[in-house]
Coordinates of C-alpha atoms in Angstrom, one line a residue:
X591 CA 105.0 48.9 -40.5
X592 CA 101.3 48.4 -41.1
X593 CA 100.7 44.9 -43.0
X594 CA 98.6 44.9 -45.9
X595 CA 95.2 43.7 -45.1
X596 CA 94.3 40.2 -46.5
X597 CA 90.8 39.1 -48.0
X598 CA 89.4 35.6 -48.3
X599 CA 86.5 34.1 -49.9
X600 CA 84.5 32.2 -47.3
X601 CA 82.8 29.8 -49.9
X602 CA 86.0 28.6 -51.6
X603 CA 89.2 29.8 -49.3
X604 CA 90.4 31.6 -52.0
X605 CA 92.5 34.7 -50.9
X606 CA 92.6 38.5 -52.8
X607 CA 94.6 41.5 -52.2
X608 CA 91.7 43.5 -52.3
X609 CA 87.6 43.5 -51.6
X610 CA 85.3 42.9 -54.5
X611 CA 81.6 41.9 -54.7
X612 CA 82.2 38.8 -56.7
X613 CA 85.0 36.0 -56.1
X614 CA 86.8 35.4 -59.3
X615 CA 87.7 31.8 -58.4
X616 CA 84.1 30.4 -57.5
X617 CA 81.9 33.3 -58.8
X618 CA 79.8 33.8 -55.9
X619 CA 78.7 36.9 -54.6
X620 CA 79.4 39.0 -51.4
X621 CA 81.6 36.3 -49.7
X622 CA 84.9 38.0 -49.5
X623 CA 85.7 39.4 -46.2
X624 CA 88.9 40.8 -44.4
X625 CA 90.8 38.5 -42.5
X626 CA 92.3 39.7 -39.4
X627 CA 95.9 38.6 -38.3
X628 CA 96.4 35.8 -36.2
X629 CA 98.5 37.8 -33.7
X630 CA 99.1 41.2 -33.7
X631 CA 101.8 41.0 -30.6
X632 CA 105.3 39.9 -30.5
X633 CA 105.9 36.3 -31.9
X634 CA 106.5 33.3 -29.4
X635 CA 109.7 31.7 -29.2
X636 CA 108.9 28.5 -30.6
X637 CA 106.1 25.9 -30.9
X638 CA 105.9 23.8 -27.5
X639 CA 107.1 26.6 -25.3
X640 CA 104.3 29.4 -25.6
X641 CA 102.4 28.3 -28.6
X642 CA 101.4 24.7 -27.5
X643 CA 102.8 21.1 -26.3
X644 CA 104.8 18.6 -28.8
X645 CA 104.7 15.2 -28.4
X646 CA 107.1 12.5 -30.0
X647 CA 105.5 10.7 -32.8
X648 CA 106.8 7.5 -31.2
X649 CA 105.8 7.8 -27.8
X650 CA 102.2 8.4 -29.0
X651 CA 101.2 5.1 -27.8
X652 CA 102.5 5.5 -24.4
X653 CA 101.8 8.7 -23.7
X654 CA 98.0 9.0 -24.9
X655 CA 95.7 5.9 -25.3
X656 CA 94.1 5.7 -28.4
X657 CA 90.5 6.7 -28.7
X658 CA 88.1 4.0 -28.1
X659 CA 85.2 4.1 -30.6
X660 CA 81.6 3.9 -29.1
X661 CA 79.1 1.1 -31.1
X662 CA 75.5 2.2 -31.0
X663 CA 73.9 -0.9 -32.2
X664 CA 72.7 0.5 -35.5
X665 CA 74.8 -1.5 -37.8
X666 CA 74.4 0.8 -40.6
X667 CA 75.4 4.1 -38.9
X668 CA 78.2 2.4 -37.2
X669 CA 79.6 1.1 -40.7
X670 CA 79.3 4.4 -42.3
X671 CA 81.0 6.3 -39.1
X672 CA 84.0 3.6 -39.7
X673 CA 83.0 1.3 -37.0
X674 CA 81.5 3.5 -34.2
X675 CA 81.9 7.0 -32.7
X676 CA 85.0 8.5 -32.2
X677 CA 85.7 11.0 -29.3
X678 CA 86.3 14.4 -29.8
X679 CA 85.4 14.0 -33.5
X680 CA 83.2 16.4 -35.5
X681 CA 80.6 15.3 -38.0
X682 CA 78.4 17.1 -40.4
X683 CA 75.1 15.3 -41.9
X684 CA 73.6 17.0 -45.1
X685 CA 70.3 16.1 -46.6
X686 CA 67.4 17.4 -48.4
X687 CA 64.5 18.9 -46.5
X688 CA 62.4 16.2 -44.7
X689 CA 64.5 13.1 -46.0
X690 CA 65.1 12.1 -42.1
X691 CA 67.9 13.6 -40.7
X692 CA 66.8 14.9 -37.4
X693 CA 64.7 11.3 -37.1
X694 CA 68.2 9.3 -37.8
X695 CA 70.0 11.8 -35.5
X696 CA 67.4 11.2 -32.6
X697 CA 67.5 7.5 -33.0
X698 CA 71.6 7.7 -33.0
X699 CA 71.3 9.8 -29.8
X700 CA 69.0 7.3 -28.2
X701 CA 71.2 4.5 -29.0
X702 CA 74.4 6.0 -27.8
X703 CA 72.8 7.1 -24.7
X704 CA 71.7 3.7 -23.8
X705 CA 75.1 2.6 -24.6
X706 CA 76.4 4.8 -21.7
X707 CA 77.4 8.0 -23.5
X708 CA 76.0 11.3 -22.0
X709 CA 74.1 13.0 -24.9
X710 CA 72.7 16.2 -25.4
X711 CA 70.2 16.9 -28.5
X712 CA 70.3 20.6 -29.2
X713 CA 67.5 21.8 -31.4
X714 CA 67.5 25.1 -33.3
X715 CA 64.6 24.6 -35.4
X716 CA 61.8 22.9 -32.8
X717 CA 60.6 23.4 -29.5
X718 CA 61.6 20.8 -26.8
X719 CA 57.7 19.6 -26.8
X720 CA 57.8 18.9 -30.4
X721 CA 61.3 16.9 -30.1
X722 CA 59.7 15.0 -27.4
X723 CA 56.6 14.3 -29.2
X724 CA 58.9 12.7 -32.2
X725 CA 60.7 10.6 -29.8
X726 CA 57.5 9.0 -28.5
X727 CA 56.5 8.4 -31.8
X728 CA 59.4 6.7 -32.6
X729 CA 59.2 4.7 -29.2
X730 CA 62.2 6.7 -27.4
X731 CA 60.1 8.3 -24.9
X732 CA 62.3 6.6 -22.3
X733 CA 65.7 6.9 -24.0
X734 CA 68.1 9.1 -21.4
X735 CA 68.8 11.7 -23.9
X736 CA 69.0 15.7 -22.6
X737 CA 67.0 18.3 -24.6
X738 CA 67.9 21.8 -25.3
X739 CA 66.2 24.4 -27.7
X740 CA 68.8 27.5 -28.2
X741 CA 70.2 29.1 -31.1
X742 CA 72.7 31.5 -29.5
X743 CA 76.1 29.8 -29.9
X744 CA 77.4 31.5 -26.5
X745 CA 74.7 30.0 -24.5
X746 CA 75.2 26.4 -26.3
X747 CA 78.8 26.6 -25.6
X748 CA 78.1 27.6 -21.8
X749 CA 75.7 24.8 -21.3
X750 CA 78.0 21.9 -23.2
X751 CA 81.1 23.4 -20.7
X752 CA 78.6 23.0 -17.7
X753 CA 77.1 19.3 -18.8
X754 CA 80.3 17.8 -20.1
X755 CA 78.6 15.6 -22.7
X756 CA 80.0 12.9 -24.5
X757 CA 77.8 13.2 -27.4
X758 CA 76.4 16.8 -28.7
X759 CA 74.0 16.8 -31.7
X760 CA 73.2 20.4 -33.2
X761 CA 70.5 20.6 -35.5
X762 CA 71.1 22.7 -37.4
X763 CA 74.2 24.8 -37.9
X764 CA 72.6 27.1 -40.2
X765 CA 70.1 28.4 -37.1
X766 CA 73.2 29.0 -34.8
X767 CA 74.2 32.6 -34.5
X768 CA 77.5 34.1 -32.5
X769 CA 76.8 37.5 -31.2
X770 CA 80.0 38.5 -31.9
X771 CA 79.6 38.3 -35.8
X772 CA 77.8 41.1 -37.5
X773 CA 75.5 39.0 -39.6
X774 CA 72.2 37.3 -39.7
X775 CA 71.8 33.7 -38.6
X776 CA 72.5 31.3 -41.7
X777 CA 74.8 33.6 -43.1
X778 CA 78.0 32.5 -44.6
X779 CA 79.9 34.2 -41.9
X780 CA 77.6 32.9 -39.0
X781 CA 77.9 29.5 -40.5
X782 CA 81.8 29.5 -40.7
X783 CA 82.0 31.0 -37.0
X784 CA 79.6 28.3 -35.4
X785 CA 81.3 25.4 -37.0
X786 CA 84.9 26.5 -36.0
X787 CA 83.6 27.3 -32.2
X788 CA 81.7 23.8 -32.1
X789 CA 84.5 21.8 -33.8
X790 CA 87.1 23.6 -31.4
X791 CA 85.1 22.7 -28.4
X792 CA 85.0 18.9 -29.6
X793 CA 88.7 18.9 -29.7
X794 CA 89.2 20.6 -26.5
X795 CA 87.1 18.9 -24.2
X796 CA 86.6 15.5 -26.0
X797 CA 83.4 15.9 -26.9
X798 CA 81.6 14.0 -30.0
X799 CA 79.9 16.9 -31.9
X800 CA 77.7 16.1 -34.8
X801 CA 76.2 19.0 -36.8
X802 CA 73.1 19.2 -39.1
X803 CA 73.6 21.1 -42.4
X804 CA 71.0 22.1 -44.8
X805 CA 71.6 21.7 -48.5
X806 CA 71.2 23.7 -51.7
X807 CA 69.1 23.0 -54.8
X808 CA 72.0 21.4 -56.0
X809 CA 72.6 18.9 -53.3
X810 CA 75.5 20.6 -51.7
X811 CA 75.5 21.6 -48.2
X812 CA 74.9 25.1 -47.9
X813 CA 77.4 27.7 -46.4
X814 CA 81.0 27.9 -47.0
X815 CA 82.7 24.8 -48.4
X816 CA 85.5 25.5 -45.9
X817 CA 82.9 24.0 -43.0
X818 CA 83.7 20.8 -44.7
X819 CA 87.2 21.1 -44.2
X820 CA 87.1 21.7 -40.8
X821 CA 84.9 18.4 -39.7
X822 CA 86.6 14.8 -39.6
X823 CA 83.5 13.3 -41.0
X824 CA 81.1 14.2 -43.9
X825 CA 77.6 12.3 -44.2
X826 CA 75.1 12.9 -46.9
X827 CA 71.6 11.5 -46.2
X828 CA 69.9 10.8 -49.8
X829 CA 66.8 9.2 -51.1
X830 CA 63.9 9.7 -53.3
X831 CA 60.5 10.8 -52.0
X832 CA 59.1 8.4 -54.0
X833 CA 60.8 5.5 -52.5
X834 CA 61.2 4.4 -49.1
X835 CA 65.1 3.7 -49.3
X836 CA 67.4 6.2 -47.7
X837 CA 70.9 6.1 -48.1
X838 CA 73.9 7.4 -45.8
X839 CA 76.8 8.0 -47.4
X840 CA 80.1 9.0 -46.4
X841 CA 82.1 11.4 -48.5
X842 CA 84.9 12.2 -46.1
X843 CA 85.8 10.2 -42.7
X844 CA 89.3 10.6 -41.2
X845 CA 88.5 7.4 -39.3
X846 CA 87.3 5.0 -42.0
X847 CA 86.7 4.3 -45.7
X848 CA 84.9 7.3 -47.6
X849 CA 82.2 6.6 -50.0
X850 CA 80.9 3.8 -47.3
X851 CA 77.2 3.8 -47.4
X852 CA 74.2 2.7 -44.9
X853 CA 71.0 1.6 -46.1
X854 CA 67.6 2.3 -44.2
X855 CA 63.9 2.0 -44.8
X856 CA 61.6 4.7 -43.8
X857 CA 58.5 3.3 -41.8
X858 CA 55.8 4.5 -39.6
X859 CA 57.8 4.0 -36.7
X860 CA 61.1 5.7 -37.8
X861 CA 64.1 4.5 -40.1
X862 CA 64.8 0.8 -39.9
X863 CA 68.1 -1.0 -41.0
X864 CA 68.3 -2.8 -44.4
X865 CA 71.0 -5.6 -43.7
X866 CA 70.7 -6.8 -47.5
X867 CA 70.9 -3.8 -49.7
X868 CA 70.9 -5.9 -52.7
X869 CA 68.0 -7.9 -52.2
X870 CA 65.9 -4.7 -51.5
X871 CA 67.0 -3.1 -54.6
X872 CA 65.9 -6.2 -56.8
X873 CA 62.9 -6.8 -54.8
X874 CA 60.7 -5.3 -57.5
X875 CA 62.4 -7.0 -60.4
X876 CA 60.2 -9.2 -62.1
X877 CA 60.6 -11.5 -65.4
X878 CA 63.2 -10.2 -67.7
X879 CA 62.6 -7.4 -69.9
X880 CA 64.4 -5.2 -72.5
X881 CA 66.6 -2.6 -71.3
X882 CA 66.7 -4.1 -67.8
X883 CA 70.5 -5.4 -66.6
X884 CA 71.4 -6.2 -63.0
X885 CA 75.1 -4.6 -62.1
X886 CA 77.2 -5.8 -59.4
X887 CA 78.7 -2.8 -57.9
X888 CA 80.8 -1.8 -54.7
X889 CA 80.1 1.1 -52.4
X890 CA 83.0 1.5 -49.9
X891 CA 83.5 -1.8 -48.7
X892 CA 80.2 -3.3 -49.5
X893 CA 78.9 -5.2 -52.6
X894 CA 75.7 -4.1 -53.6
X895 CA 73.6 -5.1 -56.6
X896 CA 71.3 -2.7 -58.3
X897 CA 69.4 -2.7 -61.6
X898 CA 69.8 -0.5 -64.4
X899 CA 67.2 0.5 -66.8
X900 CA 67.1 1.9 -70.0
X901 CA 64.7 2.9 -72.8
X902 CA 65.5 3.7 -76.2
X903 CA 62.8 5.1 -78.4
X904 CA 62.3 7.0 -81.6
X905 CA 62.8 10.7 -81.1
X906 CA 60.2 13.1 -82.6
X907 CA 62.4 16.1 -82.1
X908 CA 65.9 17.4 -84.0
X909 CA 67.7 17.2 -80.8
X910 CA 67.3 13.5 -79.2
X911 CA 67.0 13.4 -75.5
X912 CA 69.6 11.9 -73.0
X913 CA 67.8 11.6 -69.7
X914 CA 69.6 10.0 -66.8
X915 CA 68.7 9.4 -63.1
X916 CA 71.3 8.1 -60.7
X917 CA 74.1 8.1 -63.0
X918 CA 76.6 10.3 -64.7
X919 CA 75.2 12.1 -67.7
X920 CA 78.8 12.7 -69.2
X921 CA 79.5 9.0 -69.0
X922 CA 76.5 8.2 -70.7
X923 CA 77.6 10.4 -73.6
X924 CA 80.9 8.7 -73.6
X925 CA 79.3 5.1 -73.7
X926 CA 76.9 6.0 -76.7
X927 CA 80.2 7.6 -78.8
X928 CA 81.9 4.5 -78.2
X929 CA 79.1 2.2 -79.2
X930 CA 79.0 4.1 -82.4
X931 CA 82.5 4.6 -83.1
X932 CA 83.9 1.4 -82.3
X933 CA 80.8 -1.0 -83.0
X934 CA 79.2 0.7 -85.5
X935 CA 75.6 0.9 -83.4
X936 CA 74.4 4.6 -84.0
X937 CA 72.2 6.4 -81.3
X938 CA 71.2 9.2 -83.8
X939 CA 67.6 10.0 -83.9
X940 CA 66.8 7.9 -80.6
X941 CA 65.9 9.3 -77.2
X942 CA 67.7 7.6 -74.6
X943 CA 66.6 7.5 -70.8
X944 CA 68.9 5.5 -68.2
X945 CA 67.6 5.1 -64.7
X946 CA 69.1 3.3 -61.7
X947 CA 66.1 1.3 -59.8
X948 CA 65.4 2.0 -56.2
X949 CA 66.7 5.8 -56.0
X950 CA 70.1 4.4 -55.6
X951 CA 73.3 6.7 -57.1
X952 CA 75.9 5.0 -58.7
X953 CA 79.2 6.8 -59.4
X954 CA 82.2 3.9 -60.3
X955 CA 83.2 3.4 -64.0
X956 CA 82.8 -0.4 -63.3
X957 CA 79.0 0.2 -64.5
X958 CA 80.2 1.1 -67.9
X959 CA 79.5 -2.4 -69.2
X960 CA 75.9 -2.8 -67.4
X961 CA 75.1 0.6 -68.8
X962 CA 76.2 -0.6 -72.5
X963 CA 74.3 -3.8 -72.0
X964 CA 71.0 -2.0 -70.8
X965 CA 71.2 0.2 -73.9
X966 CA 71.6 -2.3 -76.5
X967 CA 68.9 -4.4 -74.8
X968 CA 66.6 -1.9 -75.1
X969 CA 67.8 -0.9 -78.6
X970 CA 67.4 -4.4 -80.1
X971 CA 64.4 -4.8 -78.1
X972 CA 66.5 -8.2 -76.6
X973 CA 66.1 -9.0 -72.9
X974 CA 69.2 -10.5 -71.0
X975 CA 69.0 -13.8 -69.0
X976 CA 67.3 -13.2 -65.4
X977 CA 70.2 -14.9 -63.8
X978 CA 72.9 -12.9 -65.2
X979 CA 75.0 -10.0 -63.7
X980 CA 77.3 -7.6 -65.8
X981 CA 80.3 -5.2 -64.8
X982 CA 83.4 -4.0 -66.3
X983 CA 84.7 -0.4 -67.4
X984 CA 85.1 0.7 -71.0
X985 CA 88.0 2.4 -72.3
X986 CA 87.6 4.9 -75.4
X987 CA 89.3 2.5 -77.5
X988 CA 86.5 0.0 -76.8
X989 CA 88.7 -2.4 -74.7
X990 CA 86.9 -3.8 -71.3
X991 CA 89.3 -3.0 -68.4
X992 CA 88.8 -5.3 -65.0
X993 CA 87.7 -3.7 -61.9
X994 CA 88.5 -4.1 -58.4
X995 CA 87.2 -6.6 -55.9
X996 CA 85.7 -9.0 -58.2
X997 CA 85.6 -11.8 -56.4
X998 CA 83.6 -9.7 -53.9
X999 CA 81.2 -8.7 -56.7
X1000 CA 81.0 -12.5 -57.7
X1001 CA 80.1 -13.7 -54.2
X1002 CA 77.3 -10.9 -53.8
X1003 CA 75.6 -12.0 -57.1
X1004 CA 75.9 -16.0 -56.2
X1005 CA 74.5 -15.1 -52.7
X1006 CA 71.5 -13.9 -54.5
X1007 CA 70.7 -16.6 -56.9
X1008 CA 72.7 -15.4 -60.1
X1009 CA 74.4 -17.9 -62.1
X1010 CA 76.2 -16.1 -64.8
X1011 CA 78.1 -13.1 -65.0
X1012 CA 79.9 -11.5 -67.8
X1013 CA 83.0 -9.7 -66.9
X1014 CA 86.3 -8.0 -68.6
X1015 CA 89.2 -10.7 -69.4
X1016 CA 91.9 -8.5 -68.6
X1017 CA 93.3 -8.9 -64.6
X1018 CA 93.5 -12.0 -62.7
X1019 CA 90.8 -14.6 -63.3
X1020 CA 88.8 -14.8 -60.1
X1021 CA 88.3 -18.1 -58.2
X1022 CA 84.6 -18.3 -58.4
X1023 CA 82.4 -21.1 -57.4
X1024 CA 79.1 -22.1 -58.5
X1025 CA 79.0 -19.0 -61.1
X1026 CA 79.7 -19.5 -64.7
X1027 CA 81.9 -16.7 -65.9
X1028 CA 82.0 -15.0 -69.6
X1029 CA 84.9 -13.0 -70.1
X1030 CA 85.0 -10.6 -72.8
X1031 CA 88.0 -8.4 -74.3
X1032 CA 86.4 -5.6 -76.1
X1033 CA 82.9 -4.4 -76.6
X1034 CA 82.8 -5.4 -80.0
X1035 CA 83.1 -8.9 -78.9
X1036 CA 80.4 -8.2 -76.2
X1037 CA 77.9 -7.3 -78.8
X1038 CA 78.6 -9.9 -81.1
X1039 CA 78.6 -12.6 -78.4
X1040 CA 75.6 -11.5 -76.4
X1041 CA 73.3 -9.3 -79.3
X1042 CA 74.6 -11.4 -82.0
X1043 CA 75.9 -8.3 -84.1
X1044 CA 79.1 -5.9 -84.3

């Protein structure tokens, strides 16, 4: 009896009983394809006989040695990878055009090659002469890296099978095309097929594969979302064109902490590491001014100090503006609502602008209190002391909640010369030395203590 055909969306992996032009789950067009059955022949007897080899979990340490990481020497890159490059791993790196992805990976390829890894850099976007010219500009002309310029996936896999490299960099996955897939390069089907073949090769041959991915206009890696599930690590290379700072952020990592960041500075000789990001983000901070507040945050395992800047001005429009750069706009609306409902401080008829200095993006709720302090400082035209850091989460009731890793935040603040910290009173009291703690129970007490009103 013939089996009913199954259809799957290559964008969100949703299953459908019949083909349609638009996926009802994610709303994407022309992403539903028929899924071929895995095996149309007789079923194998059991896993471990014909289908594969099983290994007892308790014997993993004796039968197979754990993979050894390779340290590149680029501390920020090794940090984001979780402590170094893992053999047989697949990594996806995404970022805006011109942000520096190829520069970063070329420098990383040279660093790993000098550590003894056999490295191949495959470019589908540039000629080999262009890659060599960039390598000479970066001072990497003598690096033992092999170059290849090819877009045919079959030829690339044949080359990798013959060379047996330890590290292969594919720049980029959108330019690869498989001749057994009837669609143009860069399409959803081609990207999915190429990523699957390269990831399978990495696991089968023990080669670490790094894939470069383009991003869409909303900052997500282009192509089917299932590609991010195939790979072991997903890294985003972020930064603003007007700033020299670049941030490499891990959003998925099977071998290390997620949300870890590495900070680089774009120079004429390529990307250089920033060993103290907090000092860099606060380097242009001058005398205290209304609306400026320093927040002690945590990115992955690293404490980072950044500056929140707020501007509150009368609005000439019937609908006041709420503009946010580097933070969540929905969370800003919540903070404004709590200030009005719990503290009686209205922002109706006022334009509100919020910015995170240096091009940094902050997502943790611990920044709530720093945002509220910046908004009140700008509204009341009253500056906070220059040597003060603020952090804490605000609940809808107006209470202040304690946050994690308080001591690490305070140590980083003290290292940069801050003497006072405003924190929530909940949780265990941190053993802070050399820094004065002002602990608040709710937002009303904070407003009354700092700004003299509530």
